[in-house]
Amino acid sequence: VSVLLFPKLQGYSSLIFLQSITIFCITIGMDWINTVEEDYLYLTLRYIIFQVISLLLMFLLVRDKDDYFKYACIYTFASGGANILNWLYVRKYVDIKLRFNVDWKKHITPVLVLFGNALAITIYVNSDITMLGLFQSDRAVGIYGLTSKIYIIIKQVLNAVVVVTIPRLVFYLGSQRMEEFRQLSGRIFSAMLTLVVPSVIGLCFCSTEIVTILGGEQYAEVSIALIILSLSVLFSLIASFFTNCILIPYKFEKNVLYGTMFAAVLNVSLNIFLIPIWSYVGAAVTTLIAELFMAFYSYQLIKKKKIMFCYYKVHIPVMGGGICVIAICFMLKKYIDNKFLALAVSVLVSSFVYSIAQIKLKNEIILWKRG
């Protein structure tokens, strides 16, 4: 429908329809079964194998800008192939067959609520690039697309800390093992902050080096957008923890849906006003505002519902380590001219110093021992 309605999209119809194959593949992939079974070893190996194959195909087949259709085919293969493999793999857990005698009334409402929540998140996360293409040039889309990919990759990697623990949290809550739920949720939140804060600081201070290394000098101008999106990572992951680890297990998914719907409307509305004025910087700002709203909304909802979870004292070690990261990145950028070398040394040295700072300042998560 979008291809038919918007003339700008018609030139990319073949690409859009090709990549739409992934919708079908994701549907038959049923990845949630592996998540429920906590089979993360398989998920990790599958992801690495298909990404390595895709990377090799990129180097072999994608040579210049005219090979964009080959790139799209490889992208579709990476996603589709993994899900087709998964369709075969999940048979070790369940029998796959069509059923028509389903108690739809029991399942349809919660499923639609969760679907609506996922849809709203998708809208406010991805609408910036779509609307950037409608209001600005293809160049603006390409430039912002690089920073958006960096933002999404970093967010997905760090969000893995949250995602992998959801089945265990739901199990504790369903079994009324409330103290274990509180302890685990507290450790997750504290561990997430311990990882996210230095990552955000590093992205902010090394934004120019990152975009120029990945895209070339012509992308240097978009480093400000990456800084804004880096801040979005922090609020996005806080919101992800509050919604996925606390509110949804407590069956407040409808409240979460209301928040994400408002965030989506807010994001799209602000895009209409800010993208024509600030281009890709405006798109980054709207993402930050939407993520900030969702983090604040979910936190207030937890306070209102009086849901308790443990919080380990990590703010002082994290802040102290963050100051160290800032100092290291600033000093190394000042004295090392080569961007690649400056980035590599900054990551290695700041990671080492930050880890030492967490130990010396007694970060409870770093020093925590079972039992």
Coordinates of C-alpha atoms in Angstrom, one line a residue:
V1 CA 0.0 0.0 0.0
S2 CA 2.8 2.4 0.9
V3 CA 4.5 1.6 -2.5
L4 CA 1.3 2.5 -4.3
L5 CA 0.6 5.7 -2.3
F6 CA 4.1 7.3 -2.2
P7 CA 5.8 7.9 -5.6
K8 CA 9.2 8.1 -4.0
L9 CA 8.9 4.5 -2.8
Q10 CA 7.9 3.1 -6.3
G11 CA 11.5 3.4 -7.5
Y12 CA 12.5 1.0 -4.7
S13 CA 9.5 -1.4 -5.1
S14 CA 11.7 -4.4 -6.1
L15 CA 13.9 -3.9 -3.0
I16 CA 10.9 -3.5 -0.7
F17 CA 9.2 -6.6 -2.0
L18 CA 12.4 -8.6 -1.8
Q19 CA 13.1 -7.6 1.8
S20 CA 9.4 -8.3 2.7
I21 CA 10.2 -12.0 2.3
T22 CA 11.8 -11.7 5.8
I23 CA 8.3 -11.1 7.2
F24 CA 7.2 -14.6 6.1
C25 CA 10.5 -16.1 7.3
I26 CA 10.3 -14.5 10.7
T27 CA 6.7 -15.8 11.1
I28 CA 7.7 -19.4 10.4
G29 CA 10.9 -19.1 12.4
M30 CA 9.1 -19.1 15.8
D31 CA 12.2 -17.8 17.7
W32 CA 10.2 -17.3 20.8
I33 CA 10.2 -21.1 21.4
N34 CA 14.0 -21.0 21.8
T35 CA 13.6 -18.0 24.1
V36 CA 11.1 -19.8 26.3
E37 CA 13.3 -22.9 26.4
E38 CA 16.3 -20.6 27.2
D39 CA 18.2 -22.2 24.4
Y40 CA 20.6 -19.3 23.9
L41 CA 23.6 -21.4 22.8
Y42 CA 21.7 -22.4 19.7
L43 CA 20.6 -18.8 19.0
T44 CA 24.1 -17.5 19.4
L45 CA 25.7 -20.1 17.2
R46 CA 23.0 -19.7 14.5
Y47 CA 23.4 -16.0 14.5
I48 CA 27.2 -16.1 14.3
I49 CA 27.2 -18.7 11.4
F50 CA 24.7 -16.8 9.3
Q51 CA 26.4 -13.4 9.9
V52 CA 29.8 -14.8 9.0
I53 CA 28.4 -16.4 5.8
S54 CA 26.7 -13.1 4.9
L55 CA 29.9 -11.1 5.6
L56 CA 31.9 -13.4 3.2
L57 CA 29.2 -13.0 0.5
M58 CA 29.4 -9.2 1.0
F59 CA 33.1 -9.2 0.3
L60 CA 32.7 -11.6 -2.7
L61 CA 29.7 -10.1 -4.4
V62 CA 29.2 -6.4 -3.3
R63 CA 31.8 -4.3 -5.1
D64 CA 30.3 -0.9 -5.7
K65 CA 27.1 1.1 -5.2
D66 CA 25.4 -0.6 -8.2
D67 CA 25.4 -3.9 -6.3
Y68 CA 22.8 -2.7 -3.9
F69 CA 20.3 -5.4 -5.0
K70 CA 22.9 -8.1 -4.3
Y71 CA 23.3 -6.5 -0.9
A72 CA 19.6 -6.8 -0.3
C73 CA 19.6 -10.4 -1.4
I74 CA 22.4 -11.2 1.1
Y75 CA 20.5 -9.3 3.9
T76 CA 17.4 -11.3 3.1
F77 CA 19.3 -14.6 3.1
A78 CA 20.8 -13.9 6.5
S79 CA 17.4 -13.3 8.1
G80 CA 15.4 -15.8 6.1
G81 CA 17.9 -18.6 6.2
A82 CA 18.3 -18.4 10.0
N83 CA 14.5 -18.5 10.4
I84 CA 14.0 -21.4 8.0
L85 CA 16.7 -23.4 9.9
N86 CA 14.9 -22.5 13.1
W87 CA 11.6 -23.9 11.7
L88 CA 13.3 -27.3 11.5
Y89 CA 15.1 -26.9 14.8
V90 CA 12.2 -26.1 17.1
R91 CA 10.6 -29.5 16.3
K92 CA 12.8 -30.9 19.1
Y93 CA 10.5 -28.9 21.5
V94 CA 7.1 -28.9 19.9
D95 CA 5.0 -30.6 17.2
I96 CA 4.2 -28.1 14.4
K97 CA 0.8 -28.5 12.9
L98 CA -2.2 -26.4 12.1
R99 CA -4.9 -26.3 14.7
F100 CA -8.4 -24.9 14.3
N101 CA -10.0 -25.9 17.7
V102 CA -8.2 -23.1 19.5
D103 CA -9.7 -21.1 22.4
W104 CA -9.2 -17.8 20.6
K105 CA -11.0 -15.8 23.4
K106 CA -8.3 -16.9 25.9
H107 CA -5.4 -15.9 23.7
I108 CA -6.5 -13.2 21.3
T109 CA -6.6 -10.2 23.7
P110 CA -3.2 -10.6 25.3
V111 CA -1.6 -11.5 21.9
L112 CA -3.1 -8.4 20.3
V113 CA -2.0 -6.2 23.1
L114 CA 1.6 -7.4 22.9
F115 CA 1.4 -7.2 19.1
G116 CA 0.2 -3.6 19.3
N117 CA 3.0 -2.8 21.7
A118 CA 5.6 -4.3 19.3
L119 CA 4.0 -2.4 16.4
A120 CA 4.1 0.9 18.2
I121 CA 7.8 0.4 19.1
T122 CA 8.6 -0.5 15.5
I123 CA 6.9 2.7 14.3
Y124 CA 8.7 5.1 16.6
V125 CA 12.1 3.4 16.1
N126 CA 11.9 3.2 12.3
S127 CA 9.6 6.1 11.3
D128 CA 12.5 8.6 11.4
I129 CA 14.3 7.0 8.3
T130 CA 11.0 6.6 6.4
M131 CA 9.9 10.2 7.0
L132 CA 13.4 11.4 6.3
G133 CA 13.1 9.9 2.9
L134 CA 9.8 11.6 2.3
F135 CA 10.9 15.1 3.5
Q136 CA 14.6 15.1 2.6
S137 CA 16.9 13.7 0.0
D138 CA 18.3 10.2 -0.5
R139 CA 21.6 11.5 0.6
A140 CA 20.1 12.4 4.0
V141 CA 18.7 8.9 4.3
G142 CA 22.0 7.3 3.5
I143 CA 23.9 9.5 5.9
Y144 CA 21.5 9.0 8.8
G145 CA 21.1 5.3 7.9
L146 CA 24.7 4.7 9.0
T147 CA 24.3 6.2 12.4
S148 CA 20.9 4.5 12.8
K149 CA 22.5 1.1 12.2
I150 CA 25.3 1.8 14.7
Y151 CA 22.6 2.9 17.2
I152 CA 20.5 -0.3 16.6
I153 CA 23.5 -2.7 16.8
I154 CA 24.8 -1.2 20.1
K155 CA 21.3 -1.2 21.5
Q156 CA 20.6 -4.8 20.5
V157 CA 23.9 -6.0 21.9
L158 CA 23.4 -4.3 25.3
N159 CA 19.7 -5.3 25.4
A160 CA 20.7 -8.9 25.3
V161 CA 21.5 -8.6 29.0
V162 CA 17.8 -7.9 29.5
V163 CA 16.3 -10.2 27.0
V164 CA 18.0 -13.4 28.0
T165 CA 16.7 -13.2 31.6
I166 CA 13.0 -12.5 30.8
P167 CA 12.0 -16.3 30.8
R168 CA 13.6 -16.8 34.2
L169 CA 12.0 -13.7 35.7
V170 CA 8.6 -14.8 34.4
F171 CA 9.2 -18.3 35.9
Y172 CA 10.0 -16.8 39.4
L173 CA 7.0 -14.5 39.3
G174 CA 4.6 -17.3 38.1
S175 CA 6.0 -19.6 40.9
Q176 CA 5.5 -16.8 43.5
R177 CA 9.2 -16.8 44.3
M178 CA 9.1 -13.0 44.8
E179 CA 12.4 -12.6 46.6
E180 CA 14.3 -14.4 43.8
F181 CA 12.4 -12.2 41.3
R182 CA 13.4 -9.0 43.2
Q183 CA 17.0 -10.1 43.5
L184 CA 17.4 -11.2 39.8
S185 CA 15.7 -8.1 38.4
G186 CA 17.9 -5.9 40.6
R187 CA 21.0 -7.6 39.4
I188 CA 19.9 -7.2 35.8
F189 CA 19.2 -3.5 36.1
S190 CA 22.5 -2.8 37.9
A191 CA 24.5 -4.9 35.4
M192 CA 22.8 -3.1 32.5
L193 CA 23.8 0.3 33.9
T194 CA 27.3 -0.9 34.5
L195 CA 27.6 -1.8 30.8
V196 CA 25.5 0.9 29.2
V197 CA 27.0 4.0 30.8
P198 CA 30.6 3.5 29.5
S199 CA 29.3 2.5 26.1
V200 CA 27.2 5.6 25.8
I201 CA 30.1 7.8 26.9
G202 CA 32.5 6.0 24.4
L203 CA 30.0 6.5 21.6
C204 CA 29.6 10.2 22.3
F205 CA 33.3 11.0 22.5
C206 CA 34.4 8.7 19.6
S207 CA 31.4 9.5 17.3
T208 CA 33.5 11.2 14.7
E209 CA 36.0 8.4 14.5
I210 CA 33.3 5.7 14.3
V211 CA 31.3 7.3 11.4
T212 CA 34.4 8.2 9.4
I213 CA 36.0 4.8 9.8
L214 CA 32.7 3.0 8.8
G215 CA 31.5 5.4 6.1
G216 CA 34.4 7.7 5.1
E217 CA 35.1 11.4 5.7
Q218 CA 31.9 12.4 4.0
Y219 CA 30.0 11.0 7.0
A220 CA 31.9 13.2 9.6
E221 CA 29.0 15.7 9.6
V222 CA 26.6 13.2 11.0
S223 CA 28.6 12.6 14.2
I224 CA 26.2 15.0 16.0
A225 CA 23.3 12.7 15.2
L226 CA 25.2 9.7 16.6
I227 CA 25.9 11.6 19.8
I228 CA 22.1 12.2 20.2
L229 CA 21.3 8.6 19.4
S230 CA 23.9 7.4 21.8
L231 CA 22.0 9.1 24.6
S232 CA 18.9 7.4 23.3
V233 CA 20.5 4.0 23.9
L234 CA 20.6 4.7 27.7
F235 CA 16.9 5.6 27.9
S236 CA 15.8 2.9 25.5
L237 CA 17.5 0.2 27.6
I238 CA 16.1 1.6 30.8
A239 CA 12.6 1.5 29.2
S240 CA 13.2 -2.0 27.9
F241 CA 14.1 -3.2 31.4
F242 CA 11.1 -1.6 33.1
T243 CA 8.6 -2.8 30.5
N244 CA 9.9 -6.3 29.6
C245 CA 11.3 -7.4 32.9
I246 CA 8.9 -5.7 35.4
L247 CA 5.6 -4.5 33.9
I248 CA 4.8 -7.2 31.3
P249 CA 5.6 -10.1 33.7
Y250 CA 3.3 -8.4 36.2
K251 CA 0.6 -8.4 33.4
F252 CA 0.5 -4.6 32.9
E253 CA 0.9 -5.0 29.2
K254 CA -2.1 -2.8 28.4
N255 CA -0.5 0.1 30.3
V256 CA 2.7 -0.5 28.4
L257 CA 0.8 -0.4 25.1
Y258 CA -0.7 3.0 26.0
G259 CA 2.8 4.4 26.7
T260 CA 4.3 3.0 23.5
M261 CA 1.4 4.2 21.4
F262 CA 1.8 7.7 22.8
A263 CA 5.6 7.5 22.2
A264 CA 4.9 6.5 18.5
V265 CA 2.5 9.3 18.0
L266 CA 4.9 11.7 19.6
N267 CA 7.8 10.5 17.5
V268 CA 5.9 10.8 14.2
S269 CA 4.4 14.2 15.1
L270 CA 7.8 15.6 16.0
N271 CA 9.3 14.2 12.9
I272 CA 6.8 16.1 10.7
F273 CA 8.0 19.4 12.3
L274 CA 11.7 18.8 13.0
I275 CA 12.9 16.8 9.9
P276 CA 12.1 19.6 7.4
I277 CA 14.0 22.0 9.6
W278 CA 17.0 20.0 11.0
S279 CA 17.0 17.0 8.6
Y280 CA 18.8 13.9 10.2
V281 CA 19.6 15.8 13.4
G282 CA 15.8 16.4 13.8
A283 CA 15.2 12.6 13.3
A284 CA 17.8 11.8 16.0
V285 CA 16.2 14.3 18.4
T286 CA 12.7 12.8 18.0
T287 CA 14.1 9.4 18.7
L288 CA 15.8 10.7 21.9
I289 CA 12.5 12.4 23.1
A290 CA 10.4 9.2 22.4
E291 CA 12.9 7.0 24.3
L292 CA 13.2 9.5 27.2
F293 CA 9.4 9.6 27.5
M294 CA 9.1 5.8 27.5
A295 CA 11.7 5.5 30.2
F296 CA 10.0 8.1 32.4
Y297 CA 6.5 6.7 31.8
S298 CA 7.4 3.1 32.6
Y299 CA 9.3 4.2 35.8
Q300 CA 6.3 6.3 37.0
L301 CA 4.1 3.3 36.2
I302 CA 6.2 1.0 38.4
K303 CA 6.1 3.6 41.2
K304 CA 2.3 3.9 40.9
K305 CA 1.8 0.1 40.9
K306 CA 4.2 -0.1 43.9
I307 CA 6.3 -2.8 42.3
M308 CA 9.5 -3.4 44.2
F309 CA 12.8 -4.7 42.9
C310 CA 16.3 -4.6 44.5
Y311 CA 18.8 -2.0 43.5
Y312 CA 22.4 -2.6 44.0
K313 CA 24.7 0.4 44.7
V314 CA 26.4 0.8 41.4
H315 CA 25.9 4.5 40.7
I316 CA 29.1 5.7 42.4
P317 CA 31.4 3.1 40.7
V318 CA 29.7 3.6 37.4
M319 CA 30.0 7.4 37.6
G320 CA 33.6 7.2 38.7
G321 CA 34.4 4.8 35.9
G322 CA 32.5 7.0 33.5
I323 CA 34.7 10.0 34.4
C324 CA 37.8 7.9 33.7
V325 CA 36.4 6.9 30.3
I326 CA 35.8 10.6 29.5
A327 CA 39.3 11.6 30.5
I328 CA 41.0 8.7 28.5
C329 CA 39.0 9.4 25.3
F330 CA 39.7 13.1 25.5
M331 CA 43.4 12.7 26.1
L332 CA 43.9 10.0 23.4
K333 CA 42.0 12.0 20.8
K334 CA 44.1 15.0 21.5
Y335 CA 47.5 13.2 21.1
I336 CA 46.7 10.5 18.4
D337 CA 45.9 11.9 14.9
N338 CA 45.1 8.5 13.2
K339 CA 41.3 8.0 13.7
F340 CA 41.4 4.2 13.6
L341 CA 44.3 4.0 16.1
A342 CA 42.7 6.6 18.4
L343 CA 39.4 4.6 18.4
A344 CA 41.1 1.2 19.0
V345 CA 43.4 2.5 21.8
S346 CA 40.5 4.4 23.4
V347 CA 38.3 1.3 23.5
L348 CA 41.1 -0.9 24.9
V349 CA 42.5 1.5 27.5
S350 CA 39.1 2.8 28.7
S351 CA 37.7 -0.7 29.0
F352 CA 40.6 -1.8 31.1
V353 CA 40.6 1.3 33.3
Y354 CA 36.8 1.2 33.7
S355 CA 37.0 -2.4 34.8
I356 CA 39.7 -1.6 37.3
A357 CA 37.6 1.3 38.6
Q358 CA 34.6 -1.0 39.2
I359 CA 36.7 -3.3 41.3
K360 CA 38.4 -0.6 43.3
L361 CA 35.1 1.3 43.8
K362 CA 33.4 -2.0 44.8
N363 CA 30.7 -2.3 42.2
E364 CA 28.4 -4.9 43.9
I365 CA 27.5 -6.6 40.6
I366 CA 31.2 -7.0 39.6
L367 CA 32.1 -8.4 43.0
W368 CA 28.8 -10.4 43.4
K369 CA 29.3 -14.1 44.2
R370 CA 26.5 -16.7 44.1
G371 CA 25.6 -17.8 47.6

